[in-house]
PDB file of C-alpha atoms in Angstrom:
ATOM      1  CA  LEU F   1      16.948  44.735  45.615  1.00 41.00           C
ATOM      2  CA  LYS F   2      16.657  44.655  41.846  1.00 54.00           C
ATOM      3  CA  THR F   3      20.126  43.189  41.429  1.00 60.00           C
ATOM      4  CA  CYS F   4      19.689  40.073  43.570  1.00 63.00           C
ATOM      5  CA  PRO F   5      16.912  38.433  41.463  1.00 72.00           C
ATOM      6  CA  LEU F   6      18.909  39.208  38.323  1.00 74.00           C
ATOM      7  CA  ILE F   7      22.015  37.553  39.736  1.00 74.00           C
ATOM      8  CA  GLY F   8      19.878  34.555  40.697  1.00 74.00           C
ATOM      9  CA  ALA F   9      18.613  34.312  37.118  1.00 78.00           C
ATOM     10  CA  LEU F  10      22.167  34.461  35.780  1.00 79.00           C
ATOM     11  CA  ARG F  11      23.008  31.345  37.804  1.00 75.00           C
ATOM     12  CA  HIS F  12      20.678  29.238  35.621  1.00 82.00           C
ATOM     13  CA  PRO F  13      22.641  26.312  34.092  1.00 85.00           C
ATOM     14  CA  GLY F  14      21.256  27.258  30.686  1.00 89.00           C
ATOM     15  CA  MET F  15      23.493  30.339  30.579  1.00 87.00           C
ATOM     16  CA  ARG F  16      26.036  29.638  27.847  1.00 91.00           C
ATOM     17  CA  PRO F  17      29.053  31.706  26.693  1.00 90.00           C
ATOM     18  CA  ARG F  18      26.909  33.249  23.945  1.00 93.00           C
ATOM     19  CA  HIS F  19      24.512  34.584  26.567  1.00 92.00           C
ATOM     20  CA  TRP F  20      27.326  36.040  28.673  1.00 88.00           C
ATOM     21  CA  ASN F  21      28.687  37.717  25.545  1.00 91.00           C
ATOM     22  CA  GLU F  22      25.257  39.244  24.945  1.00 91.00           C
ATOM     23  CA  LEU F  23      25.275  40.436  28.541  1.00 87.00           C
ATOM     24  CA  MET F  24      28.645  42.161  28.012  1.00 86.00           C
ATOM     25  CA  GLU F  25      27.288  43.882  24.937  1.00 89.00           C
ATOM     26  CA  ALA F  26      24.131  44.967  26.774  1.00 85.00           C
ATOM     27  CA  THR F  27      26.067  46.374  29.743  1.00 81.00           C
ATOM     28  CA  GLY F  28      28.967  47.770  27.735  1.00 84.00           C
ATOM     29  CA  THR F  29      31.459  45.943  29.943  1.00 78.00           C
ATOM     30  CA  THR F  30      34.012  43.187  29.543  1.00 80.00           C
ATOM     31  CA  PHE F  31      34.663  40.369  31.995  1.00 77.00           C
ATOM     32  CA  SER F  32      35.891  36.786  32.051  1.00 76.00           C
ATOM     33  CA  LEU F  33      33.253  34.148  31.433  1.00 79.00           C
ATOM     34  CA  PRO F  34      32.148  32.259  34.568  1.00 74.00           C
ATOM     35  CA  SER F  35      33.043  28.993  32.846  1.00 71.00           C
ATOM     36  CA  GLU F  36      36.610  30.262  32.559  1.00 75.00           C
ATOM     37  CA  THR F  37      36.742  31.787  36.045  1.00 72.00           C
ATOM     38  CA  PRO F  38      34.826  29.482  38.413  1.00 70.00           C
ATOM     39  CA  ASP F  39      36.061  31.558  41.391  1.00 71.00           C
ATOM     40  CA  MET F  40      34.437  34.768  40.092  1.00 67.00           C
ATOM     41  CA  ARG F  41      33.515  37.002  43.018  1.00 70.00           C
ATOM     42  CA  LEU F  42      30.063  38.447  43.645  1.00 66.00           C
ATOM     43  CA  ARG F  43      31.525  41.943  43.669  1.00 72.00           C
ATOM     44  CA  GLU F  44      32.607  41.457  40.052  1.00 71.00           C
ATOM     45  CA  ILE F  45      28.992  40.771  39.070  1.00 71.00           C
ATOM     46  CA  LEU F  46      27.737  43.666  41.167  1.00 71.00           C
ATOM     47  CA  SER F  47      30.232  45.995  39.490  1.00 73.00           C
ATOM     48  CA  LEU F  48      28.387  45.452  36.216  1.00 71.00           C
ATOM     49  CA  GLY F  49      25.523  47.569  37.535  1.00 73.00           C
ATOM     50  CA  LEU F  50      22.931  45.043  36.431  1.00 73.00           C
ATOM     51  CA  HIS F  51      20.117  47.039  38.051  1.00 72.00           C
ATOM     52  CA  LYS F  52      20.608  49.580  35.275  1.00 79.00           C
ATOM     53  CA  PHE F  53      19.960  46.924  32.627  1.00 79.00           C
ATOM     54  CA  GLY F  54      17.106  44.972  34.213  1.00 81.00           C
ATOM     55  CA  ASN F  55      15.079  44.494  31.034  1.00 87.00           C
ATOM     56  CA  GLU F  56      18.095  43.395  29.014  1.00 86.00           C
ATOM     57  CA  VAL F  57      19.271  40.938  31.675  1.00 84.00           C
ATOM     58  CA  GLU F  58      15.777  39.465  32.038  1.00 88.00           C
ATOM     59  CA  GLU F  59      15.531  39.069  28.278  1.00 91.00           C
ATOM     60  CA  ILE F  60      18.923  37.313  28.088  1.00 91.00           C
ATOM     61  CA  THR F  61      18.243  34.992  31.022  1.00 91.00           C
ATOM     62  CA  ASP F  62      14.754  34.148  29.726  1.00 92.00           C
ATOM     63  CA  LYS F  63      16.316  33.376  26.367  1.00 94.00           C
ATOM     64  CA  ALA F  64      18.863  31.092  28.054  1.00 94.00           C
ATOM     65  CA  VAL F  65      16.113  29.204  29.890  1.00 93.00           C
ATOM     66  CA  LYS F  66      14.012  28.750  26.739  1.00 95.00           C
ATOM     67  CA  GLU F  67      17.015  27.661  24.660  1.00 96.00           C
ATOM     68  CA  ALA F  68      18.073  25.191  27.359  1.00 95.00           C
ATOM     69  CA  LYS F  69      14.620  23.644  27.156  1.00 96.00           C
ATOM     70  CA  GLN F  70      14.879  23.460  23.356  1.00 97.00           C
ATOM     71  CA  GLU F  71      18.314  21.856  23.623  1.00 97.00           C
ATOM     72  CA  GLU F  72      16.972  19.250  26.047  1.00 97.00           C
ATOM     73  CA  THR F  73      14.011  18.546  23.740  1.00 98.00           C
ATOM     74  CA  LEU F  74      16.316  17.949  20.782  1.00 98.00           C
ATOM     75  CA  LYS F  75      18.454  15.566  22.827  1.00 98.00           C
ATOM     76  CA  ASN F  76      15.334  13.668  23.887  1.00 98.00           C
ATOM     77  CA  LEU F  77      14.139  13.444  20.275  1.00 98.00           C
ATOM     78  CA  GLU F  78      17.468  11.899  19.274  1.00 97.00           C
ATOM     79  CA  VAL F  79      17.175   9.266  21.991  1.00 98.00           C
ATOM     80  CA  THR F  80      13.456   8.595  21.553  1.00 97.00           C
ATOM     81  CA  TRP F  81      13.357   8.256  17.763  1.00 98.00           C
ATOM     82  CA  GLY F  82      16.569   6.291  17.815  1.00 97.00           C
ATOM     83  CA  ALA F  83      14.591   3.596  19.617  1.00 97.00           C
ATOM     84  CA  VAL F  84      11.263   3.661  17.715  1.00 98.00           C
ATOM     85  CA  VAL F  85      10.984   0.601  15.455  1.00 98.00           C
ATOM     86  CA  PHE F  86       8.293  -0.792  13.182  1.00 97.00           C
ATOM     87  CA  VAL F  87       5.732  -3.275  14.420  1.00 96.00           C
ATOM     88  CA  SER F  88       5.587  -6.040  11.815  1.00 95.00           C
ATOM     89  CA  ASN F  89       3.894  -9.330  10.973  1.00 95.00           C
ATOM     90  CA  MET F  90       4.216 -11.544   7.933  1.00 96.00           C
ATOM     91  CA  TYR F  91       1.754 -11.331   5.063  1.00 96.00           C
ATOM     92  CA  LYS F  92      -0.054 -14.668   4.851  1.00 92.00           C
ATOM     93  CA  GLU F  93       2.397 -17.541   4.361  1.00 89.00           C
ATOM     94  CA  THR F  94       5.113 -15.401   2.783  1.00 92.00           C
ATOM     95  CA  ASP F  95       8.412 -13.819   3.761  1.00 94.00           C
ATOM     96  CA  VAL F  96       6.964 -10.332   3.204  1.00 97.00           C
ATOM     97  CA  PRO F  97       6.508  -8.274   6.387  1.00 97.00           C
ATOM     98  CA  LEU F  98       3.638  -5.825   6.803  1.00 97.00           C
ATOM     99  CA  VAL F  99       4.972  -2.884   8.810  1.00 97.00           C
ATOM    100  CA  LYS F 100       3.289  -0.158  10.808  1.00 96.00           C
ATOM    101  CA  LEU F 101       3.868   2.402  13.523  1.00 96.00           C
ATOM    102  CA  GLY F 102       2.684   1.290  16.970  1.00 95.00           C
ATOM    103  CA  ASP F 103      -0.268   3.168  18.513  1.00 95.00           C
ATOM    104  CA  ASP F 104       1.837   4.735  21.272  1.00 97.00           C
ATOM    105  CA  ASP F 105       4.507   5.751  18.782  1.00 97.00           C
ATOM    106  CA  PHE F 106       1.868   7.307  16.527  1.00 96.00           C
ATOM    107  CA  GLU F 107       0.660   9.468  19.434  1.00 97.00           C
ATOM    108  CA  LEU F 108       4.284  10.345  20.207  1.00 97.00           C
ATOM    109  CA  LEU F 109       4.786  11.387  16.581  1.00 98.00           C
ATOM    110  CA  GLU F 110       1.840  13.782  16.693  1.00 97.00           C
ATOM    111  CA  ALA F 111       2.957  15.261  20.034  1.00 98.00           C
ATOM    112  CA  ASP F 112       6.556  15.759  18.878  1.00 98.00           C
ATOM    113  CA  GLN F 113       5.412  17.441  15.671  1.00 98.00           C
ATOM    114  CA  LEU F 114       3.428  19.976  17.705  1.00 98.00           C
ATOM    115  CA  THR F 115       6.425  20.598  19.960  1.00 97.00           C
ATOM    116  CA  LEU F 116       8.710  21.182  16.982  1.00 98.00           C
ATOM    117  CA  GLN F 117       6.193  23.472  15.353  1.00 97.00           C
ATOM    118  CA  GLY F 118       6.428  25.721  18.396  1.00 96.00           C
ATOM    119  CA  MET F 119      10.217  25.543  18.475  1.00 97.00           C
ATOM    120  CA  VAL F 120      10.572  26.475  14.815  1.00 97.00           C
ATOM    121  CA  ALA F 121       8.203  29.423  15.286  1.00 97.00           C
ATOM    122  CA  SER F 122      10.012  30.597  18.441  1.00 95.00           C
ATOM    123  CA  ARG F 123      11.677  34.006  18.417  1.00 94.00           C
ATOM    124  CA  TYR F 124      14.737  32.321  19.942  1.00 94.00           C
ATOM    125  CA  THR F 125      16.479  31.020  16.848  1.00 93.00           C
ATOM    126  CA  HIS F 126      19.703  29.425  18.094  1.00 95.00           C
ATOM    127  CA  PHE F 127      18.297  25.910  17.592  1.00 97.00           C
ATOM    128  CA  LYS F 128      15.981  26.771  14.710  1.00 97.00           C
ATOM    129  CA  GLU F 129      18.074  25.011  12.064  1.00 97.00           C
ATOM    130  CA  GLU F 130      18.243  21.754  14.013  1.00 97.00           C
ATOM    131  CA  SER F 131      14.580  22.037  15.001  1.00 98.00           C
ATOM    132  CA  SER F 132      13.633  22.549  11.343  1.00 98.00           C
ATOM    133  CA  LYS F 133      15.559  19.409  10.381  1.00 98.00           C
ATOM    134  CA  TRP F 134      13.670  17.385  12.973  1.00 98.00           C
ATOM    135  CA  GLN F 135      10.383  18.906  11.891  1.00 98.00           C
ATOM    136  CA  LYS F 136      11.091  17.901   8.287  1.00 98.00           C
ATOM    137  CA  TRP F 137      12.108  14.386   9.350  1.00 98.00           C
ATOM    138  CA  LEU F 138       8.982  13.795  11.413  1.00 98.00           C
ATOM    139  CA  VAL F 139       6.702  15.231   8.726  1.00 98.00           C
ATOM    140  CA  THR F 140       8.287  12.747   6.331  1.00 98.00           C
ATOM    141  CA  VAL F 141       7.799   9.933   8.867  1.00 98.00           C
ATOM    142  CA  SER F 142       4.128  10.891   9.147  1.00 98.00           C
ATOM    143  CA  GLU F 143       3.581  11.086   5.375  1.00 98.00           C
ATOM    144  CA  VAL F 144       5.447   7.864   4.627  1.00 98.00           C
ATOM    145  CA  ASN F 145       3.672   6.010   7.430  1.00 97.00           C
ATOM    146  CA  GLN F 146       0.267   7.085   6.101  1.00 97.00           C
ATOM    147  CA  ILE F 147       0.877   6.270   2.446  1.00 98.00           C
ATOM    148  CA  LEU F 148       2.689   3.030   3.336  1.00 97.00           C
ATOM    149  CA  SER F 149      -0.344   1.940   5.337  1.00 97.00           C
ATOM    150  CA  GLU F 150      -2.660   2.691   2.402  1.00 98.00           C
ATOM    151  CA  ILE F 151      -0.395   0.916  -0.075  1.00 98.00           C
ATOM    152  CA  GLN F 152      -0.148  -2.205   2.088  1.00 98.00           C
ATOM    153  CA  ARG F 153      -3.923  -2.338   2.501  1.00 97.00           C
ATOM    154  CA  MET F 154      -4.513  -2.009  -1.248  1.00 97.00           C
ATOM    155  CA  TRP F 155      -1.672  -4.386  -2.125  1.00 97.00           C
ATOM    156  CA  SER F 156      -3.041  -7.035   0.260  1.00 96.00           C
ATOM    157  CA  TYR F 157      -6.405  -6.707  -1.490  1.00 94.00           C
ATOM    158  CA  LEU F 158      -5.127  -6.752  -5.085  1.00 96.00           C
ATOM    159  CA  GLU F 159      -2.307  -9.295  -4.739  1.00 95.00           C
ATOM    160  CA  PRO F 160      -4.513 -12.418  -4.579  1.00 93.00           C
ATOM    161  CA  LEU F 161      -6.401 -11.221  -7.671  1.00 91.00           C
ATOM    162  CA  PHE F 162      -3.638 -10.056  -9.996  1.00 94.00           C
ATOM    163  CA  ILE F 163      -1.053 -12.606  -8.840  1.00 92.00           C
ATOM    164  CA  GLY F 164      -3.207 -15.521  -7.741  1.00 90.00           C
ATOM    165  CA  SER F 165      -6.160 -15.411 -10.180  1.00 88.00           C
ATOM    166  CA  ASP F 166      -5.624 -16.858 -13.661  1.00 91.00           C
ATOM    167  CA  GLU F 167      -8.950 -15.363 -14.780  1.00 88.00           C
ATOM    168  CA  VAL F 168      -7.894 -11.827 -13.900  1.00 89.00           C
ATOM    169  CA  LYS F 169      -4.528 -12.330 -15.612  1.00 92.00           C
ATOM    170  CA  LYS F 170      -6.335 -13.538 -18.731  1.00 93.00           C
ATOM    171  CA  GLU F 171      -8.984 -10.801 -18.805  1.00 92.00           C
ATOM    172  CA  LEU F 172      -6.706  -7.931 -17.734  1.00 95.00           C
ATOM    173  CA  PRO F 173      -3.253  -8.826 -19.091  1.00 95.00           C
ATOM    174  CA  THR F 174      -1.957  -5.244 -19.236  1.00 96.00           C
ATOM    175  CA  ASP F 175      -2.962  -4.483 -15.681  1.00 96.00           C
ATOM    176  CA  ALA F 176      -1.734  -7.876 -14.483  1.00 96.00           C
ATOM    177  CA  LYS F 177       1.675  -7.016 -15.923  1.00 96.00           C
ATOM    178  CA  ARG F 178       1.485  -3.564 -14.332  1.00 97.00           C
ATOM    179  CA  PHE F 179       0.650  -5.087 -10.969  1.00 97.00           C
ATOM    180  CA  ALA F 180       3.474  -7.612 -11.226  1.00 97.00           C
ATOM    181  CA  THR F 181       5.876  -4.650 -11.288  1.00 97.00           C
ATOM    182  CA  ILE F 182       4.042  -3.028  -8.371  1.00 98.00           C
ATOM    183  CA  ASP F 183       4.145  -6.290  -6.451  1.00 97.00           C
ATOM    184  CA  ALA F 184       7.903  -6.656  -6.815  1.00 97.00           C
ATOM    185  CA  GLN F 185       8.530  -3.062  -5.664  1.00 98.00           C
ATOM    186  CA  VAL F 186       6.156  -3.254  -2.704  1.00 98.00           C
ATOM    187  CA  ARG F 187       7.765  -6.468  -1.483  1.00 97.00           C
ATOM    188  CA  GLN F 188      11.217  -4.934  -1.824  1.00 98.00           C
ATOM    189  CA  ILE F 189      10.234  -1.761   0.072  1.00 98.00           C
ATOM    190  CA  LEU F 190       8.555  -3.661   2.903  1.00 98.00           C
ATOM    191  CA  LYS F 191      11.507  -5.990   3.332  1.00 97.00           C
ATOM    192  CA  LYS F 192      13.906  -3.044   3.353  1.00 97.00           C
ATOM    193  CA  CYS F 193      11.850  -1.168   5.978  1.00 97.00           C
ATOM    194  CA  ALA F 194      11.673  -4.273   8.167  1.00 97.00           C
ATOM    195  CA  GLN F 195      15.416  -4.782   7.753  1.00 97.00           C
ATOM    196  CA  ILE F 196      16.192  -1.186   8.783  1.00 97.00           C
ATOM    197  CA  LYS F 197      13.673  -1.485  11.665  1.00 97.00           C
ATOM    198  CA  ASN F 198      14.163   2.077  12.908  1.00 98.00           C
ATOM    199  CA  VAL F 199      11.130   4.089  11.787  1.00 98.00           C
ATOM    200  CA  LYS F 200      12.887   7.427  11.270  1.00 98.00           C
ATOM    201  CA  ASN F 201      15.762   5.929   9.283  1.00 98.00           C
ATOM    202  CA  ALA F 202      13.441   3.802   7.162  1.00 98.00           C
ATOM    203  CA  CYS F 203      10.933   6.561   6.394  1.00 98.00           C
ATOM    204  CA  THR F 204      13.566   9.152   5.504  1.00 97.00           C
ATOM    205  CA  GLN F 205      15.288   6.986   2.892  1.00 97.00           C
ATOM    206  CA  SER F 206      16.131   9.130  -0.111  1.00 96.00           C
ATOM    207  CA  GLY F 207      13.371   9.065  -2.740  1.00 97.00           C
ATOM    208  CA  LEU F 208      11.099   6.714  -0.781  1.00 98.00           C
ATOM    209  CA  LEU F 209       8.114   9.058  -0.475  1.00 97.00           C
ATOM    210  CA  GLY F 210       8.093   9.824  -4.195  1.00 97.00           C
ATOM    211  CA  LYS F 211       8.358   6.121  -5.036  1.00 98.00           C
ATOM    212  CA  LEU F 212       5.427   5.317  -2.727  1.00 98.00           C
ATOM    213  CA  GLU F 213       3.284   8.045  -4.289  1.00 98.00           C
ATOM    214  CA  SER F 214       4.002   6.608  -7.738  1.00 98.00           C
ATOM    215  CA  LEU F 215       3.158   3.081  -6.569  1.00 98.00           C
ATOM    216  CA  GLN F 216      -0.098   4.287  -5.076  1.00 98.00           C
ATOM    217  CA  ASN F 217      -1.105   5.868  -8.391  1.00 98.00           C
ATOM    218  CA  GLU F 218      -0.269   2.656 -10.223  1.00 98.00           C
ATOM    219  CA  GLN F 219      -2.328   0.647  -7.739  1.00 97.00           C
ATOM    220  CA  GLU F 220      -5.309   2.926  -8.322  1.00 97.00           C
ATOM    221  CA  ILE F 221      -5.082   2.232 -12.070  1.00 97.00           C
ATOM    222  CA  CYS F 222      -5.168  -1.518 -11.406  1.00 96.00           C
ATOM    223  CA  LYS F 223      -8.073  -1.188  -9.001  1.00 95.00           C
ATOM    224  CA  LYS F 224     -10.080   0.898 -11.460  1.00 95.00           C
ATOM    225  CA  SER F 225      -9.488  -1.643 -14.239  1.00 94.00           C
ATOM    226  CA  LEU F 226     -10.644  -4.410 -11.915  1.00 92.00           C
ATOM    227  CA  SER F 227     -13.772  -2.446 -10.958  1.00 89.00           C
ATOM    228  CA  ASP F 228     -14.567  -1.698 -14.615  1.00 89.00           C
ATOM    229  CA  PHE F 229     -14.093  -5.362 -15.480  1.00 85.00           C
ATOM    230  CA  LEU F 230     -16.503  -6.446 -12.749  1.00 79.00           C
ATOM    231  CA  ASP F 231     -19.035  -3.769 -13.748  1.00 78.00           C
ATOM    232  CA  GLY F 232     -19.007  -5.230 -17.253  1.00 74.00           C
ATOM    233  CA  LYS F 233     -19.624  -8.669 -15.818  1.00 70.00           C
ATOM    234  CA  ARG F 234     -22.522  -7.325 -13.788  1.00 64.00           C
ATOM    235  CA  ARG F 235     -24.178  -5.856 -16.855  1.00 65.00           C
ATOM    236  CA  LEU F 236     -23.959  -9.195 -18.643  1.00 63.00           C
ATOM    237  CA  PHE F 237     -24.720 -11.378 -15.630  1.00 57.00           C
ATOM    238  CA  PRO F 238     -26.969  -9.782 -12.965  1.00 58.00           C
ATOM    239  CA  ARG F 239     -25.816 -12.278 -10.337  1.00 52.00           C
ATOM    240  CA  PHE F 240     -22.465 -10.445 -10.236  1.00 49.00           C
ATOM    241  CA  TYR F 241     -24.212  -7.507  -8.542  1.00 46.00           C
ATOM    242  CA  PHE F 242     -23.949  -9.584  -5.379  1.00 42.00           C
ATOM    243  CA  THR F 243     -20.254 -10.289  -5.908  1.00 49.00           C
ATOM    244  CA  SER F 244     -17.363  -8.131  -4.701  1.00 49.00           C
ATOM    245  CA  GLU F 245     -14.063  -7.697  -6.539  1.00 49.00           C
ATOM    246  CA  ALA F 246     -12.381 -10.012  -4.040  1.00 47.00           C
ATOM    247  CA  ASP F 247     -14.847 -12.793  -4.865  1.00 48.00           C
TER     248      ASP F 247
END
């Protein structure tokens, strides 16, 4: 009675040669793998005396089921993220695309990160290395997507001032020069991301995250200089208290 459920569990398609080898070790027997002997007889399985190793067999078959699920998840990740592309629209009347992750894809990203977190923490470690790679990739996608969104928002705000305003260029020449460098790099990055299209491939470009973090710091310096400049104007001319930096 104990043997029949165990044999049923061993028929799970997730049973791989590594699991059968573990079963041999647990039972202290040697037999041909089912994949090599498709005509294996039931009596050969019964001769293993599986009822004597119930806990071990259950552990091995449960491991096979869990690992099969992990394997399927990794295959699905490959397919899914191979098809996720940036949503983009052009910035004003330029050839510079503003890129972002679609709402559904953002929810997918969060869900997949939670799934991978569980897989990496699992006591079944056969797919841990591959799961860890995917976890690292999607964390990078998340971080790059967030900082890229912030940079685009700030760049869209500062660009008309430091590039389009002669007054700002005249009053803040150092920062205008700084922003000109930022502007060129931001445009290049956005065009490259739009050209790559695929979100995972674009976000995991070597050195991209570090470059974005540096650009964000440089943008903050420009913004602070602009704010300080306007504060000075406000002290001299009270009417500027009703004027924003953009004005």
